[in-house]
PDB file of C-alpha atoms in Angstrom:
ATOM      1  CA  MET Y 131     101.895 106.254  57.350  1.00 76.00           C
ATOM      2  CA  LYS Y 132     103.374 109.216  58.997  1.00 84.00           C
ATOM      3  CA  PHE Y 133     103.684 112.621  57.142  1.00 90.00           C
ATOM      4  CA  ASP Y 134     106.215 115.297  57.722  1.00 93.00           C
ATOM      5  CA  THR Y 135     103.610 117.894  56.868  1.00 94.00           C
ATOM      6  CA  LYS Y 136      99.854 118.089  57.936  1.00 95.00           C
ATOM      7  CA  ILE Y 137      96.708 119.635  56.588  1.00 96.00           C
ATOM      8  CA  ALA Y 138      94.465 121.028  58.980  1.00 97.00           C
ATOM      9  CA  ILE Y 139      90.930 122.973  59.067  1.00 98.00           C
ATOM     10  CA  ALA Y 140      89.890 124.752  62.060  1.00 98.00           C
ATOM     11  CA  VAL Y 141      86.327 125.668  62.289  1.00 97.00           C
ATOM     12  CA  ARG Y 142      84.101 127.548  65.014  1.00 97.00           C
ATOM     13  CA  GLU Y 143      81.926 125.085  66.832  1.00 96.00           C
ATOM     14  CA  ASP Y 144      78.924 127.219  66.981  1.00 95.00           C
ATOM     15  CA  LEU Y 145      78.293 127.121  63.354  1.00 96.00           C
ATOM     16  CA  ALA Y 146      75.563 125.327  61.631  1.00 95.00           C
ATOM     17  CA  VAL Y 147      76.496 121.886  60.038  1.00 95.00           C
ATOM     18  CA  TRP Y 148      75.790 123.309  56.407  1.00 95.00           C
ATOM     19  CA  GLN Y 149      77.938 126.148  57.146  1.00 95.00           C
ATOM     20  CA  LYS Y 150      80.944 124.058  58.434  1.00 96.00           C
ATOM     21  CA  LEU Y 151      80.677 121.672  55.528  1.00 95.00           C
ATOM     22  CA  ASN Y 152      80.406 124.577  53.030  1.00 95.00           C
ATOM     23  CA  MET Y 153      83.589 126.128  54.742  1.00 96.00           C
ATOM     24  CA  VAL Y 154      85.587 122.913  54.687  1.00 97.00           C
ATOM     25  CA  ALA Y 155      85.073 122.374  50.845  1.00 96.00           C
ATOM     26  CA  PHE Y 156      86.154 126.199  50.212  1.00 95.00           C
ATOM     27  CA  LEU Y 157      89.251 125.886  52.596  1.00 97.00           C
ATOM     28  CA  ALA Y 158      90.265 122.649  51.304  1.00 97.00           C
ATOM     29  CA  SER Y 159      90.604 124.035  47.667  1.00 95.00           C
ATOM     30  CA  GLY Y 160      92.490 126.879  49.074  1.00 95.00           C
ATOM     31  CA  VAL Y 161      95.186 124.350  50.389  1.00 96.00           C
ATOM     32  CA  ALA Y 162      94.949 122.373  46.906  1.00 94.00           C
ATOM     33  CA  THR Y 163      95.603 125.469  45.034  1.00 93.00           C
ATOM     34  CA  GLY Y 164      98.127 127.131  47.330  1.00 92.00           C
ATOM     35  CA  ARG Y 165     100.165 124.331  48.274  1.00 89.00           C
ATOM     36  CA  PRO Y 166     102.069 122.697  45.460  1.00 86.00           C
ATOM     37  CA  GLY Y 167     102.678 118.762  46.178  1.00 88.00           C
ATOM     38  CA  THR Y 168      99.556 118.376  48.340  1.00 93.00           C
ATOM     39  CA  ILE Y 169      97.534 116.690  45.475  1.00 95.00           C
ATOM     40  CA  GLY Y 170      98.170 112.947  44.767  1.00 94.00           C
ATOM     41  CA  GLU Y 171      97.774 111.207  41.407  1.00 95.00           C
ATOM     42  CA  PRO Y 172      94.418 110.459  39.850  1.00 97.00           C
ATOM     43  CA  TYR Y 173      92.266 107.506  40.779  1.00 97.00           C
ATOM     44  CA  ARG Y 174      91.364 104.691  38.495  1.00 98.00           C
ATOM     45  CA  ASP Y 175      88.801 102.201  39.169  1.00 97.00           C
ATOM     46  CA  GLY Y 176      88.853  98.468  38.158  1.00 98.00           C
ATOM     47  CA  SER Y 177      87.176  99.187  35.039  1.00 98.00           C
ATOM     48  CA  GLY Y 178      89.720 101.857  34.045  1.00 97.00           C
ATOM     49  CA  ARG Y 179      87.381 104.921  34.728  1.00 98.00           C
ATOM     50  CA  GLN Y 180      89.627 107.606  35.831  1.00 98.00           C
ATOM     51  CA  TYR Y 181      88.676 110.228  38.571  1.00 98.00           C
ATOM     52  CA  TRP Y 182      90.014 113.422  39.747  1.00 97.00           C
ATOM     53  CA  SER Y 183      93.085 113.683  42.103  1.00 96.00           C
ATOM     54  CA  MET Y 184      92.812 114.258  45.659  1.00 96.00           C
ATOM     55  CA  PHE Y 185      94.997 115.166  48.689  1.00 95.00           C
ATOM     56  CA  GLY Y 186      97.850 112.824  48.959  1.00 94.00           C
ATOM     57  CA  GLN Y 187      97.573 112.819  52.737  1.00 94.00           C
ATOM     58  CA  PRO Y 188      94.786 113.011  55.290  1.00 94.00           C
ATOM     59  CA  VAL Y 189      93.008 116.152  56.336  1.00 96.00           C
ATOM     60  CA  VAL Y 190      92.076 116.796  60.232  1.00 96.00           C
ATOM     61  CA  VAL Y 191      89.245 119.064  60.830  1.00 97.00           C
ATOM     62  CA  LEU Y 192      89.399 120.524  64.432  1.00 97.00           C
ATOM     63  CA  THR Y 193      86.880 122.874  66.260  1.00 97.00           C
ATOM     64  CA  ALA Y 194      87.553 126.038  68.127  1.00 97.00           C
ATOM     65  CA  ALA Y 195      84.741 126.445  71.087  1.00 95.00           C
ATOM     66  CA  ASP Y 196      84.478 130.442  69.977  1.00 95.00           C
ATOM     67  CA  SER Y 197      85.952 133.118  67.999  1.00 95.00           C
ATOM     68  CA  ALA Y 198      88.515 134.021  70.548  1.00 96.00           C
ATOM     69  CA  GLU Y 199      90.046 130.448  70.575  1.00 97.00           C
ATOM     70  CA  LEU Y 200      89.962 130.275  66.746  1.00 97.00           C
ATOM     71  CA  LYS Y 201      91.687 133.484  66.468  1.00 97.00           C
ATOM     72  CA  ALA Y 202      94.433 132.634  68.778  1.00 97.00           C
ATOM     73  CA  ALA Y 203      95.080 129.632  66.571  1.00 98.00           C
ATOM     74  CA  TYR Y 204      95.176 131.714  63.483  1.00 98.00           C
ATOM     75  CA  GLU Y 205      97.694 134.143  64.951  1.00 97.00           C
ATOM     76  CA  ARG Y 206      99.916 131.342  66.251  1.00 97.00           C
ATOM     77  CA  ALA Y 207      99.742 129.898  62.686  1.00 98.00           C
ATOM     78  CA  TRP Y 208     100.512 133.015  60.755  1.00 96.00           C
ATOM     79  CA  SER Y 209     103.364 133.696  63.509  1.00 96.00           C
ATOM     80  CA  ARG Y 210     104.967 130.466  62.378  1.00 96.00           C
ATOM     81  CA  GLY Y 211     104.846 131.281  58.580  1.00 95.00           C
ATOM     82  CA  LEU Y 212     102.180 128.726  57.837  1.00 95.00           C
ATOM     83  CA  GLY Y 213     100.193 128.867  54.726  1.00 91.00           C
ATOM     84  CA  LEU Y 214      96.698 130.079  55.426  1.00 96.00           C
ATOM     85  CA  ALA Y 215      93.288 130.067  53.705  1.00 97.00           C
ATOM     86  CA  VAL Y 216      90.770 131.933  55.631  1.00 98.00           C
ATOM     87  CA  PHE Y 217      86.909 132.015  55.714  1.00 97.00           C
ATOM     88  CA  THR Y 218      85.203 134.773  57.339  1.00 97.00           C
ATOM     89  CA  GLU Y 219      81.640 134.925  58.709  1.00 95.00           C
ATOM     90  CA  GLN Y 220      80.883 137.645  55.908  1.00 95.00           C
ATOM     91  CA  LEU Y 221      81.520 134.987  53.177  1.00 95.00           C
ATOM     92  CA  PHE Y 222      78.314 133.204  53.985  1.00 95.00           C
ATOM     93  CA  ALA Y 223      76.365 136.031  52.629  1.00 94.00           C
ATOM     94  CA  THR Y 224      78.305 136.634  49.249  1.00 92.00           C
ATOM     95  CA  GLY Y 225      77.666 134.901  46.222  1.00 85.00           C
ATOM     96  CA  HIS Y 226      80.742 134.347  44.265  1.00 91.00           C
ATOM     97  CA  ASP Y 227      84.555 134.518  44.311  1.00 92.00           C
ATOM     98  CA  ALA Y 228      84.768 138.304  43.471  1.00 96.00           C
ATOM     99  CA  THR Y 229      82.670 139.265  46.317  1.00 95.00           C
ATOM    100  CA  ASN Y 230      84.153 137.017  48.751  1.00 95.00           C
ATOM    101  CA  ARG Y 231      87.761 138.271  47.861  1.00 95.00           C
ATOM    102  CA  ALA Y 232      86.253 141.647  48.217  1.00 96.00           C
ATOM    103  CA  ALA Y 233      84.756 141.176  51.610  1.00 96.00           C
ATOM    104  CA  VAL Y 234      88.059 139.764  52.981  1.00 97.00           C
ATOM    105  CA  ALA Y 235      90.269 142.702  51.433  1.00 96.00           C
ATOM    106  CA  ALA Y 236      87.879 145.205  53.276  1.00 96.00           C
ATOM    107  CA  VAL Y 237      88.695 144.036  56.972  1.00 96.00           C
ATOM    108  CA  PRO Y 238      92.383 144.470  58.575  1.00 96.00           C
ATOM    109  CA  SER Y 239      93.684 141.228  59.771  1.00 94.00           C
ATOM    110  CA  PRO Y 240      93.142 142.102  63.500  1.00 93.00           C
ATOM    111  CA  GLU Y 241      89.480 142.643  62.662  1.00 95.00           C
ATOM    112  CA  LEU Y 242      88.513 139.572  60.527  1.00 96.00           C
ATOM    113  CA  ASP Y 243      85.387 137.762  61.954  1.00 96.00           C
ATOM    114  CA  LEU Y 244      86.776 134.382  61.213  1.00 97.00           C
ATOM    115  CA  ALA Y 245      84.650 131.432  60.930  1.00 97.00           C
ATOM    116  CA  GLY Y 246      87.455 129.060  59.992  1.00 98.00           C
ATOM    117  CA  PHE Y 247      90.809 128.609  58.504  1.00 98.00           C
ATOM    118  CA  ALA Y 248      93.043 126.064  56.743  1.00 98.00           C
ATOM    119  CA  VAL Y 249      96.660 125.549  57.265  1.00 97.00           C
ATOM    120  CA  HIS Y 250      99.278 123.298  55.776  1.00 96.00           C
ATOM    121  CA  GLY Y 251     102.865 122.943  56.920  1.00 96.00           C
ATOM    122  CA  PRO Y 252     105.539 120.947  58.810  1.00 96.00           C
ATOM    123  CA  ARG Y 253     103.624 118.611  61.252  1.00 95.00           C
ATOM    124  CA  ASN Y 254     105.172 119.984  64.397  1.00 96.00           C
ATOM    125  CA  ASP Y 255     104.575 123.446  63.506  1.00 97.00           C
ATOM    126  CA  VAL Y 256     100.888 123.058  62.656  1.00 97.00           C
ATOM    127  CA  ASP Y 257     100.247 120.923  65.910  1.00 97.00           C
ATOM    128  CA  ARG Y 258     101.662 123.816  68.031  1.00 97.00           C
ATOM    129  CA  ALA Y 259      99.509 126.437  66.170  1.00 97.00           C
ATOM    130  CA  LEU Y 260      96.325 124.467  66.600  1.00 97.00           C
ATOM    131  CA  LYS Y 261      97.093 123.144  69.916  1.00 96.00           C
ATOM    132  CA  GLY Y 262      94.055 123.042  72.376  1.00 94.00           C
ATOM    133  CA  LEU Y 263      91.488 122.630  69.311  1.00 95.00           C
ATOM    134  CA  GLY Y 264      89.339 119.438  69.503  1.00 87.00           C
ATOM    135  CA  LEU Y 265      88.675 117.041  66.686  1.00 88.00           C
ATOM    136  CA  HIS Y 266      85.347 117.762  65.054  1.00 89.00           C
ATOM    137  CA  ARG Y 267      82.875 115.126  65.913  1.00 82.00           C
TER     138      ARG Y 267
END
């Protein structure tokens, strides 16, 4: 099935696997809470047990070779008016939501030390913003 919108998460390639996985989980939650309509219906198995809802469409995880490539994609996404969630390098050292938000708030946009970001919006806009990033492998 082809969707009109796209959910994508971009991460820096040079991070440790645990950092990428942790960050992808945090960024996905940003899309889920920030973009109405991205969540599907609850799941139910053949025994009738119900499970939580998940995204109603696939999530693409991409990598940027370095900070400059990630920052350029972030700026393209921002300039297209796409909804974003950000994860900065400082968040790997914080312990909870309030300190996470304070760490991001303390840094002006041009100076954010991005580790990754999530984006949701029209498919073509997301594709253009993230052009050049590779699929995470």
